[in-house]
Short mmCIF file of C-alpha atoms and ligand atoms in Angstrom, two decimals:
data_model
loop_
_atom_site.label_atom_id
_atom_site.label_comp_id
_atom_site.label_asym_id
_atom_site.label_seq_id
_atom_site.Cartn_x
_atom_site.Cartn_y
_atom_site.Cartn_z
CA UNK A 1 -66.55 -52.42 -6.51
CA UNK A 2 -65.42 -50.10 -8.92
CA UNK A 3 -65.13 -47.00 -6.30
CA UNK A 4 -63.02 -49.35 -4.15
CA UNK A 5 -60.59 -50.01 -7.40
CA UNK A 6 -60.27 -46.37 -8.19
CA UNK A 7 -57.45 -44.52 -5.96
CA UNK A 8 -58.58 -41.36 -5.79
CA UNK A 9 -58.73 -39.34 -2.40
CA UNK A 10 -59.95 -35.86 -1.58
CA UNK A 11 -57.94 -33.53 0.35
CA UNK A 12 -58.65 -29.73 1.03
CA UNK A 13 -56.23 -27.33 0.81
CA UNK A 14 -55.97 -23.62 1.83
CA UNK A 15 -55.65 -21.43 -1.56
CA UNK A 16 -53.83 -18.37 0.65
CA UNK A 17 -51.11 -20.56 2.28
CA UNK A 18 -51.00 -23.76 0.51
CA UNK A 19 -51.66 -26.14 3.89
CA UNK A 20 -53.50 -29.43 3.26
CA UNK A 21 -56.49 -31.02 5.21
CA UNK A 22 -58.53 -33.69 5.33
CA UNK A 23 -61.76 -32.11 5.83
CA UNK A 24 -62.96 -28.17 4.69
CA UNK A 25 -62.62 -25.93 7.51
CA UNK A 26 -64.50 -22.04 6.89
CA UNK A 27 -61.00 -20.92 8.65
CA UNK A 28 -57.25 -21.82 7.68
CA UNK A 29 -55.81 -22.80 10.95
CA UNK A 30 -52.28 -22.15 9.71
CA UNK A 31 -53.09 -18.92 8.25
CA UNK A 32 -56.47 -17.56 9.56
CA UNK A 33 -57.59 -16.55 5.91
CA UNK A 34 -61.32 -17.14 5.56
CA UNK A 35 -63.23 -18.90 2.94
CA UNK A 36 -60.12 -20.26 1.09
CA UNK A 37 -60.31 -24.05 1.08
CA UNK A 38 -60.63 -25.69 -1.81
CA UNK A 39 -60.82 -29.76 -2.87
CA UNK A 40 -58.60 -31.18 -4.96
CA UNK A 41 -58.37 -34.83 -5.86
CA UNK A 42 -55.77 -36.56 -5.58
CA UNK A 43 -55.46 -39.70 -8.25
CA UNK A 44 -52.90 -41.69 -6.29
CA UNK A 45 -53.00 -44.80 -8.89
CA UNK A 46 -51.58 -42.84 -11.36
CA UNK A 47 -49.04 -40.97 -9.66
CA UNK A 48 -47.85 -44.25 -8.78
CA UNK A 49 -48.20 -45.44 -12.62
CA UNK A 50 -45.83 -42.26 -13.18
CA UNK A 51 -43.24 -42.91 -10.58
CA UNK A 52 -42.49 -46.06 -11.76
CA UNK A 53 -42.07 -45.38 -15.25
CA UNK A 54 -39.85 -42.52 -14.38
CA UNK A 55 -37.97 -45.26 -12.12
CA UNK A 56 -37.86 -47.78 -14.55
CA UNK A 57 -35.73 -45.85 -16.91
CA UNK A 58 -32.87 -45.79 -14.44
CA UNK A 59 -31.43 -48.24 -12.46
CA UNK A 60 -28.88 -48.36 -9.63
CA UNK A 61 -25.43 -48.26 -9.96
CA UNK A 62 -22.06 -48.97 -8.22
CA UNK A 63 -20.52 -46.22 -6.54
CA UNK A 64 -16.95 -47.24 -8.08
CA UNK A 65 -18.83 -47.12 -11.30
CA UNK A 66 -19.79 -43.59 -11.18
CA UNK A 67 -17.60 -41.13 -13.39
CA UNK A 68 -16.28 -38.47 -11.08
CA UNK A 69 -14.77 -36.25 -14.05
CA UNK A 70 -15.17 -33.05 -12.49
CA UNK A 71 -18.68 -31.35 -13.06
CA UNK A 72 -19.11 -29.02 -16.22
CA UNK A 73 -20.02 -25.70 -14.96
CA UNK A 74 -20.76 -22.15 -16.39
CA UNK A 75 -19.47 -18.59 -15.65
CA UNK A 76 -21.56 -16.42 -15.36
CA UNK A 77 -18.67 -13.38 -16.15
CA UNK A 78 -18.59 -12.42 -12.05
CA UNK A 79 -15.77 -14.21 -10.63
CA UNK A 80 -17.35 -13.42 -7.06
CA UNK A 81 -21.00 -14.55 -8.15
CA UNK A 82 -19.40 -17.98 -9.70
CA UNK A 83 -17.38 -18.39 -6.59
CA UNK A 84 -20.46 -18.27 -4.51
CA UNK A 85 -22.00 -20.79 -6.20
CA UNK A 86 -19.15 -22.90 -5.92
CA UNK A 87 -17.41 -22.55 -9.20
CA UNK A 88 -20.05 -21.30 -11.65
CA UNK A 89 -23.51 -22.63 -12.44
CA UNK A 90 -24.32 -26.03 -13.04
CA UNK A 91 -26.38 -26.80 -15.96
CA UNK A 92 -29.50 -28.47 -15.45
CA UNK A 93 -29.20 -26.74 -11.43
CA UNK A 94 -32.06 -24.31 -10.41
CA UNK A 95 -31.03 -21.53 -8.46
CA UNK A 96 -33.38 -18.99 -6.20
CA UNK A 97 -31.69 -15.79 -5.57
CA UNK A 98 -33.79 -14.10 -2.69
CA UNK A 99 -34.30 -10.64 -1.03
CA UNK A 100 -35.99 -7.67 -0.07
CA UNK A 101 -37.45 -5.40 -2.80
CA UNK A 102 -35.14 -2.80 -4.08
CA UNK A 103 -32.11 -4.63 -3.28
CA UNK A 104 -30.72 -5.49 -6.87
CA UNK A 105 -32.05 -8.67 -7.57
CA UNK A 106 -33.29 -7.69 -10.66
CA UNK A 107 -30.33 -5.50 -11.73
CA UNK A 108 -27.78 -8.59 -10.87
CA UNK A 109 -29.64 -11.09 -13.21
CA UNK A 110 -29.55 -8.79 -15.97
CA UNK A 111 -25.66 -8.32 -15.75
CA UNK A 112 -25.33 -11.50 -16.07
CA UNK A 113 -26.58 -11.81 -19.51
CA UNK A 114 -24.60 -8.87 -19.97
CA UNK A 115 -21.67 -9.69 -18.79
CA UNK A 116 -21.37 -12.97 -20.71
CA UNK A 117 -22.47 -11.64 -24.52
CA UNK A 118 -21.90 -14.84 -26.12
CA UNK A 119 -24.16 -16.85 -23.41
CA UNK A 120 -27.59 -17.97 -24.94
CA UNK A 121 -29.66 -16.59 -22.18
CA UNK A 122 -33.83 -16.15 -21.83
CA UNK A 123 -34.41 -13.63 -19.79
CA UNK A 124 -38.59 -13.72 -18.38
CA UNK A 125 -39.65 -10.93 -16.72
CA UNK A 126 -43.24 -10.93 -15.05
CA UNK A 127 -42.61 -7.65 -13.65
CA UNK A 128 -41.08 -5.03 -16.07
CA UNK A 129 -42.26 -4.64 -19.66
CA UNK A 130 -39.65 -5.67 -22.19
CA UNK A 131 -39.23 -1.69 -23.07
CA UNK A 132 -38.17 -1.59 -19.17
CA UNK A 133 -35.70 -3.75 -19.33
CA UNK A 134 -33.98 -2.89 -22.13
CA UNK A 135 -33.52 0.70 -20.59
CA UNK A 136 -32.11 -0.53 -17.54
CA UNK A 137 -29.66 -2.81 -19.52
CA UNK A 138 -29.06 1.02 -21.67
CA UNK A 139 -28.32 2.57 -18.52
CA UNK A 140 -26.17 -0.59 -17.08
CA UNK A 141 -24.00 -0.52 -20.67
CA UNK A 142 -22.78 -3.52 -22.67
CA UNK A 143 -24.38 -5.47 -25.18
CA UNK A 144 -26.11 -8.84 -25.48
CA UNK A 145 -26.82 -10.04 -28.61
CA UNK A 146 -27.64 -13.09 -27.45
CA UNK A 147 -29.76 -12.13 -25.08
CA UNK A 148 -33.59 -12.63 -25.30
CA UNK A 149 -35.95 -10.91 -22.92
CA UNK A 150 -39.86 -12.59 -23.30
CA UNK A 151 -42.28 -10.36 -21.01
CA UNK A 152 -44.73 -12.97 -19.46
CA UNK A 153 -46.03 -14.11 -16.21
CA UNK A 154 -47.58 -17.88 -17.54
CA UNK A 155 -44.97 -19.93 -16.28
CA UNK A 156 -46.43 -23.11 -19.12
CA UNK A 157 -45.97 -20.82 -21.78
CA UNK A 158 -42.56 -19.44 -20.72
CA UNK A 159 -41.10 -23.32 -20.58
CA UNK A 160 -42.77 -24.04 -24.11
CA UNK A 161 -40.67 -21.21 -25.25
CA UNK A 162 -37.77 -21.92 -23.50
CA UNK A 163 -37.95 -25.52 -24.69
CA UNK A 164 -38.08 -24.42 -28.61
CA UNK A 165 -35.07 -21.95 -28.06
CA UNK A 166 -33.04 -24.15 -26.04
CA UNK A 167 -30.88 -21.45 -23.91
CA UNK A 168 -28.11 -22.16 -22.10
CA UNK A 169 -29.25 -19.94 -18.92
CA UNK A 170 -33.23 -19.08 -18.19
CA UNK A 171 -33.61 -16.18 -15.66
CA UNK A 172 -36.99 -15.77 -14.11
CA UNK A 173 -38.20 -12.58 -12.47
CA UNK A 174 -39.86 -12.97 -10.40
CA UNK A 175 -41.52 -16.31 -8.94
CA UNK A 176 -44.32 -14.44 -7.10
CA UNK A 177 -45.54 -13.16 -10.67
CA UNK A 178 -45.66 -16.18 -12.16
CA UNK A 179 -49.10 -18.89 -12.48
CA UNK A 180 -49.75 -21.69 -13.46
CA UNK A 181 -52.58 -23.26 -14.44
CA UNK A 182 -52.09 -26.30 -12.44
CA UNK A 183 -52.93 -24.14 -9.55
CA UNK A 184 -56.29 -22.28 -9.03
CA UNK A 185 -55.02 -19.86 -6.83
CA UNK A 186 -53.57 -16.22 -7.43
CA UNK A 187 -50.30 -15.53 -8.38
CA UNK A 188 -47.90 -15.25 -5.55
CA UNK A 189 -49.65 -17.68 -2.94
CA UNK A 190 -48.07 -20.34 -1.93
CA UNK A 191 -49.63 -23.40 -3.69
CA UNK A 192 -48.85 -21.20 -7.05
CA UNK A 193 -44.99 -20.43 -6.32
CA UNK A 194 -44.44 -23.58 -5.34
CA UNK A 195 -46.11 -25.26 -8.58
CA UNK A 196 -44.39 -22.85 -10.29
CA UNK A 197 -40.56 -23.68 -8.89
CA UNK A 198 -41.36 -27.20 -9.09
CA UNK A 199 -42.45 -26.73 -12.68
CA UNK A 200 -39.11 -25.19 -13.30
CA UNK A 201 -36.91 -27.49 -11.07
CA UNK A 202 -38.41 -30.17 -13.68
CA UNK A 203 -38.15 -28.55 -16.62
CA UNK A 204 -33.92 -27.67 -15.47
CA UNK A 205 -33.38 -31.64 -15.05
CA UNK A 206 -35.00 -32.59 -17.89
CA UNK A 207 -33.69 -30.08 -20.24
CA UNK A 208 -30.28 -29.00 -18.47
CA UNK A 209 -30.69 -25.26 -18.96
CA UNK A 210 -29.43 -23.77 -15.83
CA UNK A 211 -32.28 -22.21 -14.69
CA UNK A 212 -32.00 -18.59 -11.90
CA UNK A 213 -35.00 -17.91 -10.25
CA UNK A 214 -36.12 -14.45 -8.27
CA UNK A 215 -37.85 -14.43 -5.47
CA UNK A 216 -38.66 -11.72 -2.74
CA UNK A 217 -38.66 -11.73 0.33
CA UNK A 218 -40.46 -9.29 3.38
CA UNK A 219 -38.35 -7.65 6.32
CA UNK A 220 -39.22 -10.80 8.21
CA UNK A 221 -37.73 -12.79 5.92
CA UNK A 222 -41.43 -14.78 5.50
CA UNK A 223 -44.32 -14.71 2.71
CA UNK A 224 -45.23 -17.37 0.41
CA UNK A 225 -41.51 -17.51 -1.56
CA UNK A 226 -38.41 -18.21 -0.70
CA UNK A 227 -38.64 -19.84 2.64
CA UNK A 228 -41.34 -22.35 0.88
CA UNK A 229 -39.00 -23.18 -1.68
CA UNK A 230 -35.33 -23.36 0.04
CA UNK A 231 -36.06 -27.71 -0.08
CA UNK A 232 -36.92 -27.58 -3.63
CA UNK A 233 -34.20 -25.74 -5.14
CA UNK A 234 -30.83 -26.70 -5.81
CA UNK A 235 -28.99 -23.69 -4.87
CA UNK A 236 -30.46 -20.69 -2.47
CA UNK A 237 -28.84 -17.19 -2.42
CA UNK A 238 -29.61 -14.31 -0.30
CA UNK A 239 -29.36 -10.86 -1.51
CA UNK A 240 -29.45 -8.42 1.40
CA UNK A 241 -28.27 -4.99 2.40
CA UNK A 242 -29.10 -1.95 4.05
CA UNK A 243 -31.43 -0.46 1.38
CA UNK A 244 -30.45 2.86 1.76
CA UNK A 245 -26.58 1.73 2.04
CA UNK A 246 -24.24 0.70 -1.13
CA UNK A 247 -22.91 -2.52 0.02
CA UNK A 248 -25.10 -5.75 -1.12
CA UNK A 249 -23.81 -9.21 0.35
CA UNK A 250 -24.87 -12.29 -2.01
CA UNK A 251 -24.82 -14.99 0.37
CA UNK A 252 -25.24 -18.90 -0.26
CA UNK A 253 -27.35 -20.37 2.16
CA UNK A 254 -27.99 -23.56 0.35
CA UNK A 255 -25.82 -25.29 -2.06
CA UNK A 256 -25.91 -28.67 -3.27
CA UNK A 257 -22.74 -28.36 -5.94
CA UNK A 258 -20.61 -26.24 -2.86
CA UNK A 259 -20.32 -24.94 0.08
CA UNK A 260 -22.49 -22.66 1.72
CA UNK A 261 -20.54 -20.32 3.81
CA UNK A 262 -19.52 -18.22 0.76
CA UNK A 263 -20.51 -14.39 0.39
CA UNK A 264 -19.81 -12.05 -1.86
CA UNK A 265 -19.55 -8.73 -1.81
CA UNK A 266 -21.11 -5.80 -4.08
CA UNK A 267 -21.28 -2.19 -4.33
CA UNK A 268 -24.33 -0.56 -5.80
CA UNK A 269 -23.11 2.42 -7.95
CA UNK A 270 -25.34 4.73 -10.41
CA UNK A 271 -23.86 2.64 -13.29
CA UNK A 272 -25.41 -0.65 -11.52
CA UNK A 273 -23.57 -3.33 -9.14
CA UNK A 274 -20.02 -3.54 -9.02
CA UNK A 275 -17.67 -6.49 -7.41
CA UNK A 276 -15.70 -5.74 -3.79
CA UNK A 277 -13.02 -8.75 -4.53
CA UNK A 278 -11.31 -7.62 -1.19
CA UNK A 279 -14.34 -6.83 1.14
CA UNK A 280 -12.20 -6.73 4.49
CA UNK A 281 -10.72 -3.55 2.80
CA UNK A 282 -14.58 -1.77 2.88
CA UNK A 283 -15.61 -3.66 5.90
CA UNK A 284 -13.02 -2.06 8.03
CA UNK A 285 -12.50 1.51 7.96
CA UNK A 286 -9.62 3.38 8.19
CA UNK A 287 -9.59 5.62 10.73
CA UNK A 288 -6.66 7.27 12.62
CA UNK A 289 -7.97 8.77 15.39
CA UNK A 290 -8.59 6.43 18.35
CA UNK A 291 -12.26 5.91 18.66
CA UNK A 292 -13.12 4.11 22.17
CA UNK A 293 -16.15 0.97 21.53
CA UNK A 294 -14.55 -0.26 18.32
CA UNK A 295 -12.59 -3.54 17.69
CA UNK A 296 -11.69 -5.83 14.95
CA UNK A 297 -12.66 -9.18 14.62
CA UNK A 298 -12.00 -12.14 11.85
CA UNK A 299 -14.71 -14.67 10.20
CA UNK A 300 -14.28 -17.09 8.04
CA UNK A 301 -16.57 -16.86 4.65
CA UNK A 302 -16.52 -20.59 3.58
CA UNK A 303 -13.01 -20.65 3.17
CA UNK A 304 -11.65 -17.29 3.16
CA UNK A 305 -10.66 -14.93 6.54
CA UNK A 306 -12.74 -11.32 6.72
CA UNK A 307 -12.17 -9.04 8.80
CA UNK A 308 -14.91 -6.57 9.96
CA UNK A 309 -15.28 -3.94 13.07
CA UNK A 310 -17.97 -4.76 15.69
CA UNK A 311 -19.01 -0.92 17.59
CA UNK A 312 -20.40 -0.95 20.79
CA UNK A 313 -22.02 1.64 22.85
CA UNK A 314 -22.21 1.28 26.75
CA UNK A 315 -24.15 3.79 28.29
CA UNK A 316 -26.37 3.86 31.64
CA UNK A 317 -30.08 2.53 31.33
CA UNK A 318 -32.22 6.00 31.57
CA UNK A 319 -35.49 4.22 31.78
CA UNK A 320 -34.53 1.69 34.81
CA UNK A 321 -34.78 -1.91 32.74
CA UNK A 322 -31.19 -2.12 30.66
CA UNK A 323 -31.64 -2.22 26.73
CA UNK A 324 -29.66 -4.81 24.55
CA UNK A 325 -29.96 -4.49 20.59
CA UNK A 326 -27.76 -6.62 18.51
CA UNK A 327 -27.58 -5.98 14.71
CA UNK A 328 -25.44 -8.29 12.57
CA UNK A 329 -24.85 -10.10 15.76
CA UNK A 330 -26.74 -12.68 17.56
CA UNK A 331 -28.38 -10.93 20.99
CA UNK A 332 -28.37 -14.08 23.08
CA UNK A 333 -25.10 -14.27 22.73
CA UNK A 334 -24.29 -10.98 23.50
CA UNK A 335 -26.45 -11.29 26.58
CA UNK A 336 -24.22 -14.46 26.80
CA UNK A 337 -21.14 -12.43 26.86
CA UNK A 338 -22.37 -9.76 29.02
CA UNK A 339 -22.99 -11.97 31.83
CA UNK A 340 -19.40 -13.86 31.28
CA UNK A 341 -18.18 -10.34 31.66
CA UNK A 342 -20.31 -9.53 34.78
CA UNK A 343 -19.85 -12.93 36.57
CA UNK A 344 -16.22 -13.86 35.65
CA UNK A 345 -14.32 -10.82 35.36
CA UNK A 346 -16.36 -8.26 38.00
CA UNK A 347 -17.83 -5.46 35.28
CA UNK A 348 -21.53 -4.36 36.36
CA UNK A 349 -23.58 -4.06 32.89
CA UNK A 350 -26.21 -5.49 34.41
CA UNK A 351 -28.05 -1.22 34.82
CA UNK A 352 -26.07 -0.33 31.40
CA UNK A 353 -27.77 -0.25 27.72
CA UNK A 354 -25.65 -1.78 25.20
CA UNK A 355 -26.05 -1.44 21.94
CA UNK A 356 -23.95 -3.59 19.51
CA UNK A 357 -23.68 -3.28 15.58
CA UNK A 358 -21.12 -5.18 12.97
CA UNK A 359 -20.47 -2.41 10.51
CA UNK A 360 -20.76 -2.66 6.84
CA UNK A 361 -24.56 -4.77 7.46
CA UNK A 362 -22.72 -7.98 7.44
CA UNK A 363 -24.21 -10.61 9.37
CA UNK A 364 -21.40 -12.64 11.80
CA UNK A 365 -21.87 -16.28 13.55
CA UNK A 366 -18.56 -17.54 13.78
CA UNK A 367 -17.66 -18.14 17.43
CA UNK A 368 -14.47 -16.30 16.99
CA UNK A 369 -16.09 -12.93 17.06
CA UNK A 370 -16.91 -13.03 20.62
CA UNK A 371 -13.65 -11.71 21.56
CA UNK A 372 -14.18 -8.69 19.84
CA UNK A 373 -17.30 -8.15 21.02
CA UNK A 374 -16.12 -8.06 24.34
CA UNK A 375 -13.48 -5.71 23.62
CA UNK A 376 -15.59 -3.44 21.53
CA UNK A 377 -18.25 -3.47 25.02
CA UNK A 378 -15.18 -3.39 27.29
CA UNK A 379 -13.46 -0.12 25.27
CA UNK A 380 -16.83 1.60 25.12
CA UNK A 381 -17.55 1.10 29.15
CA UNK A 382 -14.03 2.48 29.20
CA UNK A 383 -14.34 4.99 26.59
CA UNK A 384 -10.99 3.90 26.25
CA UNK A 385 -9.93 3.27 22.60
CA UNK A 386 -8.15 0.22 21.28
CA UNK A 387 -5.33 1.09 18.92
CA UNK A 388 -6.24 1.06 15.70
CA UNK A 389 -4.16 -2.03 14.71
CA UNK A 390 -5.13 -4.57 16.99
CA UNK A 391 -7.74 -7.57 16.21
CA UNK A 392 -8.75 -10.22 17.87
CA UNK A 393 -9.49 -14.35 16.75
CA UNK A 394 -11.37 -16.17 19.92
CA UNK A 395 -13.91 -17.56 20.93
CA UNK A 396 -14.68 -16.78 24.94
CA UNK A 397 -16.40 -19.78 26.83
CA UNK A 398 -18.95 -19.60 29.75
CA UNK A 399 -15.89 -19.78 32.42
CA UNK A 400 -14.41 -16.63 30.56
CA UNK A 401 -11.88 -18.61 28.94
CA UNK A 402 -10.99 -17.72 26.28
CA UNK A 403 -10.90 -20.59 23.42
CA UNK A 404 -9.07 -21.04 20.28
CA UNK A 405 -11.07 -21.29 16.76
CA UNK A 406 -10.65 -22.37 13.41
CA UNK A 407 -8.41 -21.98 10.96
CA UNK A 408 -6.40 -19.38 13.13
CA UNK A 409 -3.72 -19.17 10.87
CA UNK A 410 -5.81 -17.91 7.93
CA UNK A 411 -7.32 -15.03 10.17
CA UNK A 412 -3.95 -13.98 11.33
CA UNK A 413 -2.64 -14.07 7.54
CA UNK A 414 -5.18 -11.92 6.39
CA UNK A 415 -4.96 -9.70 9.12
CA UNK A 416 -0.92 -9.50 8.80
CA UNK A 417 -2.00 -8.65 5.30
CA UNK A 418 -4.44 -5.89 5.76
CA UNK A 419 -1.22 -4.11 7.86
CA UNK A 420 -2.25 -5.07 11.48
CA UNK A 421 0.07 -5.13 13.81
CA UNK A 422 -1.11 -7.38 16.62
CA UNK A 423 -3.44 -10.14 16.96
CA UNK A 424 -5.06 -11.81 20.25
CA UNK A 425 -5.56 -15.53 20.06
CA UNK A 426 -6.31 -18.03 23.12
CA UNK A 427 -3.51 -19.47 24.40
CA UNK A 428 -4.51 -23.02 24.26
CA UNK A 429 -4.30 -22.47 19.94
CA UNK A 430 -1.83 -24.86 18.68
CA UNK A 431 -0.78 -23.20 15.66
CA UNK A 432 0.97 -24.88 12.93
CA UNK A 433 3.26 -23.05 9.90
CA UNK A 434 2.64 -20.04 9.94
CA UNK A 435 3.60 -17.85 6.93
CA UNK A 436 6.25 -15.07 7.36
CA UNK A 437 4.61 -11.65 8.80
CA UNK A 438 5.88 -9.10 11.49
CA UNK A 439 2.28 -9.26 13.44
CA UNK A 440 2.60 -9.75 16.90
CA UNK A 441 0.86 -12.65 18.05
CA UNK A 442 -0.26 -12.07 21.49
CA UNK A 443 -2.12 -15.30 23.28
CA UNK A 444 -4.20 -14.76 26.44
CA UNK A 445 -6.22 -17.07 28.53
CA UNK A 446 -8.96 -15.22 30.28
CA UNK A 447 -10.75 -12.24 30.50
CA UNK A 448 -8.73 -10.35 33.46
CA UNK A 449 -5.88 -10.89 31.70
CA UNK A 450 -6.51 -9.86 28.84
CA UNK A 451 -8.10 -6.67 30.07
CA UNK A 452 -4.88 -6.01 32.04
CA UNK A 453 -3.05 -6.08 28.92
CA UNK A 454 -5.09 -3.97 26.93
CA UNK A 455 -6.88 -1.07 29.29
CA UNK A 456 -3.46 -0.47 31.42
P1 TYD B 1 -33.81 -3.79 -8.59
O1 TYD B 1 -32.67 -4.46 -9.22
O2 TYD B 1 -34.97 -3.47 -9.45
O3 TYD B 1 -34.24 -4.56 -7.28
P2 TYD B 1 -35.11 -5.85 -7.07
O4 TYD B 1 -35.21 -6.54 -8.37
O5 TYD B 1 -34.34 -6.61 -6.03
O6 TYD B 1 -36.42 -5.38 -6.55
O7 TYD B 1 -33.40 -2.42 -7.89
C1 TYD B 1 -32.41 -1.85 -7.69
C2 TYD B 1 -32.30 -0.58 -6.93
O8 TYD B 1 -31.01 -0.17 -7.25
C3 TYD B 1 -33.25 0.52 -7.35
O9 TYD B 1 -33.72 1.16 -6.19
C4 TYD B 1 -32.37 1.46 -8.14
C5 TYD B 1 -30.98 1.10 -7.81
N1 TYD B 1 -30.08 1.08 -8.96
C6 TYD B 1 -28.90 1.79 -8.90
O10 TYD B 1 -28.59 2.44 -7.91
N2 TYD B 1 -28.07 1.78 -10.00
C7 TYD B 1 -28.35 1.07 -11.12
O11 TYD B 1 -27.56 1.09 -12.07
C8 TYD B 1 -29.57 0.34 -11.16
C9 TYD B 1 -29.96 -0.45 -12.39
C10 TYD B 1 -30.40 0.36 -10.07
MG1 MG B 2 -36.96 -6.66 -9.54
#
C-alpha cells in the first residue's frame, strides 16, 4: 500500500545530451553517446506540494486592474545595446547573449560594468582568473569601483554570493563553465547548462537582479547552450561576425520586454568594442568607380531602414553542374529568383555559377531585398555597373512582379538621407506623406521593364 501512496517514478536520462527515457538504453538514441544513462527519480508528490504553494501566494487578477506604469528599466551606458533590448534591461529579466568564441562576448559584458561606474554589478567569470580580467578591463580603460569580479564556476555558490551582495546587474561567463550540483553530469552538457540557467532564471525573479548570461555557440550554431536555453530565457542575443573582420552585429532574437528585429552594430578596435550608431554609413561603401554586380538594397531593423550592398558574381559553370552560394542571404530564395529571372524575363543562368554575398556579414530576410538581388545578378551577367546612387525597395513575386513592401517610406527617407539619388519601388506601393527629399522615385512593375530602364 505504501509504494502505491508514494509518487515517485524513475526515468533515465542521457548525461551527454540531457534526453529523457523511460527505460536505460547502452546507446543515446538522440545523441549516440555510449554508456551515459543515468536514473533519476522523480518525486512527483512533492513537486506538486511545491507548485501549489508557489500558486497559492498569488492569485488572479483583472486585466483593468493591472498597473501599466511603464516598466523600470536599466542602462547599461550603450545606447545601441539598451536599444536592442528594447529600452535597457529589465530588472529581475535574464538575458543570454550568444556566439562563436572569439567574437567579444566576453569583452562586451565587461564594458558594461565599465561603462556604468556607479552600477552595482557582480561580474562571475568561470573562464578567466580574476588577474585576467582585470587586465583586460586595464587595457579596455575606465574605472569601476563598483564593480566586483568573483572567479568561480559553482553556479550554488555564485547565487549565495550574489544574494548577500545584492547587485543590481550579475554577469555570468560563461554558462558552459558553470555546475551545479543538482546535476551529476560535467560541466557544459546539457542537463548541467540547463540546471544552471534555470537556477539563474529563478534566482533573477525572485531577487530582481538583472541577470546577463554568456553562452557559446559552434559554427553550426548547435552544442548543448544556447539553442537549449532560447525557451528559458527572457531575452536572447546573438553576437556574430566575421572573426577575422571588425564589424560585430548584436542581434535580438528573442525578447519578451521588445521587439526582436533590433541589431546593433559594433566595431572591434585594439582599445575594445566601439558603437556604429549609423551602420548604413559602414555597410555601404563608398566607391566612385562603377563596379558592375553591385546594388543597394534597404531592410528594416525592427523599426529603423538600413541600407546594405548585396555583390554578385555571374560567371559560366566550369565543372558542368551550376554552383549557387548564398552568404547573408537565403539560397532558396536566390534559386527562387534565379528561376523568376530565367522563366519570366528570358536570362539563361540555368549553366552560370552565381555566387551572392551581403557585404559587411550582415544577415538579410526582409522580402524587400530581392530586388536588389536581382539587380546585383542582372549587373554582374552584364558586367554592366549600376550607378553608384541608385537602390532599390521590392519585393519580386513568382510572376516577376514586382511587389511593394513595408514601410516604404522609411527606406526611401533613409536612403534620400544617405545622398542617393534614385530609388526603385513597385508600382502598385501606395505611398503616403512623404517627407521633403530630391530622390527620384522611380516605380516599375516587372522585371523587363525594369531591366529596360536600367541596362539601356
Ligand atoms: P572575447 O571577448 O574574449 O570573446 P568571447 O568572450 O566571445 O570568446 O574576445 C575578443 C577578441 O577580441 C579576442 O580575439 C581579442 C579581441 N580584442 C580586441 O581586438 N580588442 C580588445 O580591446 C579586446 C579586449 C579584445
Ligand atoms: Mg569569453
Amino acid at each position: 500500500m505504501a509504494t502505491l501512496g508514494s509518487k515517485s517514478k524513475s526515468v533515465w536520462y542521457c548525461t551527454s545530451c540531457g534526453n529523457e527515457y523511460s527505460k536505460w538504453m547502452g546507446r543515446c538514441p538522440a545523441c549516440g553517446e555510449w554508456n551515459a544513462m543515468v536514473e533519476k527519480t522523480l518525486e512527483t508528490g512533492v513537486t506538486k506540494a511545491r507548485n501549489t504553494a508557489a500558486g497559492s501566494v498569488r492569485a488572479p487578477q483583472q486585466l483593468s486592474d493591472i498597473s501599466s506604469s511603464a516598466e523600470q528599466r536599466i542602462s547599461l551606458g550603450y545606447a545601441e545595446v539598451d536599444r536592442v533590448l528594447g529600452g535597457g534591461i529589465v530588472p529581475g529579466s535574464l538575458v543570454l547573449i550568444g556566439g562563436e568564441p572569439g567574437i567579444g562576448k566576453s569583452t562586451l559584458s565587461l564594458q558594461i560594468p565599465l561603462a556604468c561606474p556607479d552600477l552595482e554589478t557582480l561580474y562571475v567569470t568561470g573562464e578567466e582568473s580574476a588577474r585576467q580580467v582585470k587586465m583586460r578591463a586595464d587595457r579596455l580603460g575606465g574605472s569601476a569601483p563598483h564593480c566586483h569580479i568573483f572567479s568561480e564556476t559553482c553556479i550554488d555558490d555564485v547565487l549565495d554570493q550574489a544574494a548577500q551582495m545584492k547587485p543590481a546587474l550579475m554577469v555570468v561567463d560563461s554558462v558552459q563553465t558553470m555546475y551545479t550540483s543538482a546535476a551529476d553530469s560535467t560541466p557544459g552538457s546539457v542537463s548541467q547548462v540547463k540546471e544552471v540557467a534555470s537556477a539563474l532564471l529563478r534566482f533573477a525573479k525572485e531577487s530582481g537582479i538583472a541577470v546577463i548570461l554568456i553562452g557559446h555557440i559552434t559554427k553550426d550554431g548547435y552544442i548543448a547552450g544556447p539553442k537549449v536555453l532560447e525557451h528559458i530565457v527572457d531575452v536572447v542575443l546573438q553576437f556574430e561576425g566575421e572573426n577575422r573582420g571588425a564589424y560585430r552585429i548584436l542581434r535580438s532574437i528573442k525578447n519578451r520586454f521588445g521587439s526582436t528585429s533590433e541589431l546593433a552594430v559594433f566595431e572591434m578596435t585594439a582599445a575594445g568594442l566601439r558603437e556604429v550608431p549609423n551602420p548604413s554609413e559602414i555597410l555601404i561603401p563608398m566607391h566612385e568607380e562603377g563596379l558592375s554586380g553591385t546594388a543597394i538594397g534597404t531592410t528594416l531593423d525592427g523599426t529603423r531602414p538600413l541600407l546594405f550592398e548585396v555583390q554578385a558574381l555571374v560567371s559560366s559553370a566550369v565543372y558542368g553542374t551550376a554552383q549557387r552560394s548564398a552568404t547573408g542571404f537565403d539560397s532558396r530564395r536566390l534559386n527562387m529568383l534565379l528561376a523568376v529571372l530565367e522563366k519570366r524575363a528570358g536570362f539563361r543562368l540555368g549553366a552560370k555559377d552565381v555566387f551572392l554575398n551581403i557585404a559587411g556579414g550582415l544577415k538579410v530576410s526582409d522580402p524587400a531585398c530581392d530586388l536588389a538581388v536581382i539587380c546585383a545578378v542582372l549587373s554582374s551577367n552584364f558586367d554592366y555597373p549600376l550607378p553608384s546612387d541608385v537602390c532599390f525597395a521590392a519585393e519580386v513575386g513568382l510572376s516577376g512582379e514586382i511587389r511593394p513592401v513595408a514601410q516604404t517610406e522609411r527606406r526611401i527617407a533613409e536612403a534620400s538621407r544617405l545622398g542617393f539619388k534614385k530609388i526603385y519601388i513597385s508600382s502598385y506601393s501606395k505611398l503616403d506623406k512623404l517627407p521633403q527629399s530630391d530622390i527620384k522615385i522611380v516605380k516599375v512593375s516587372g522585371i523587363p521593364a525594369l531591366v529596360k530602364e536600367l541596362f539601356k
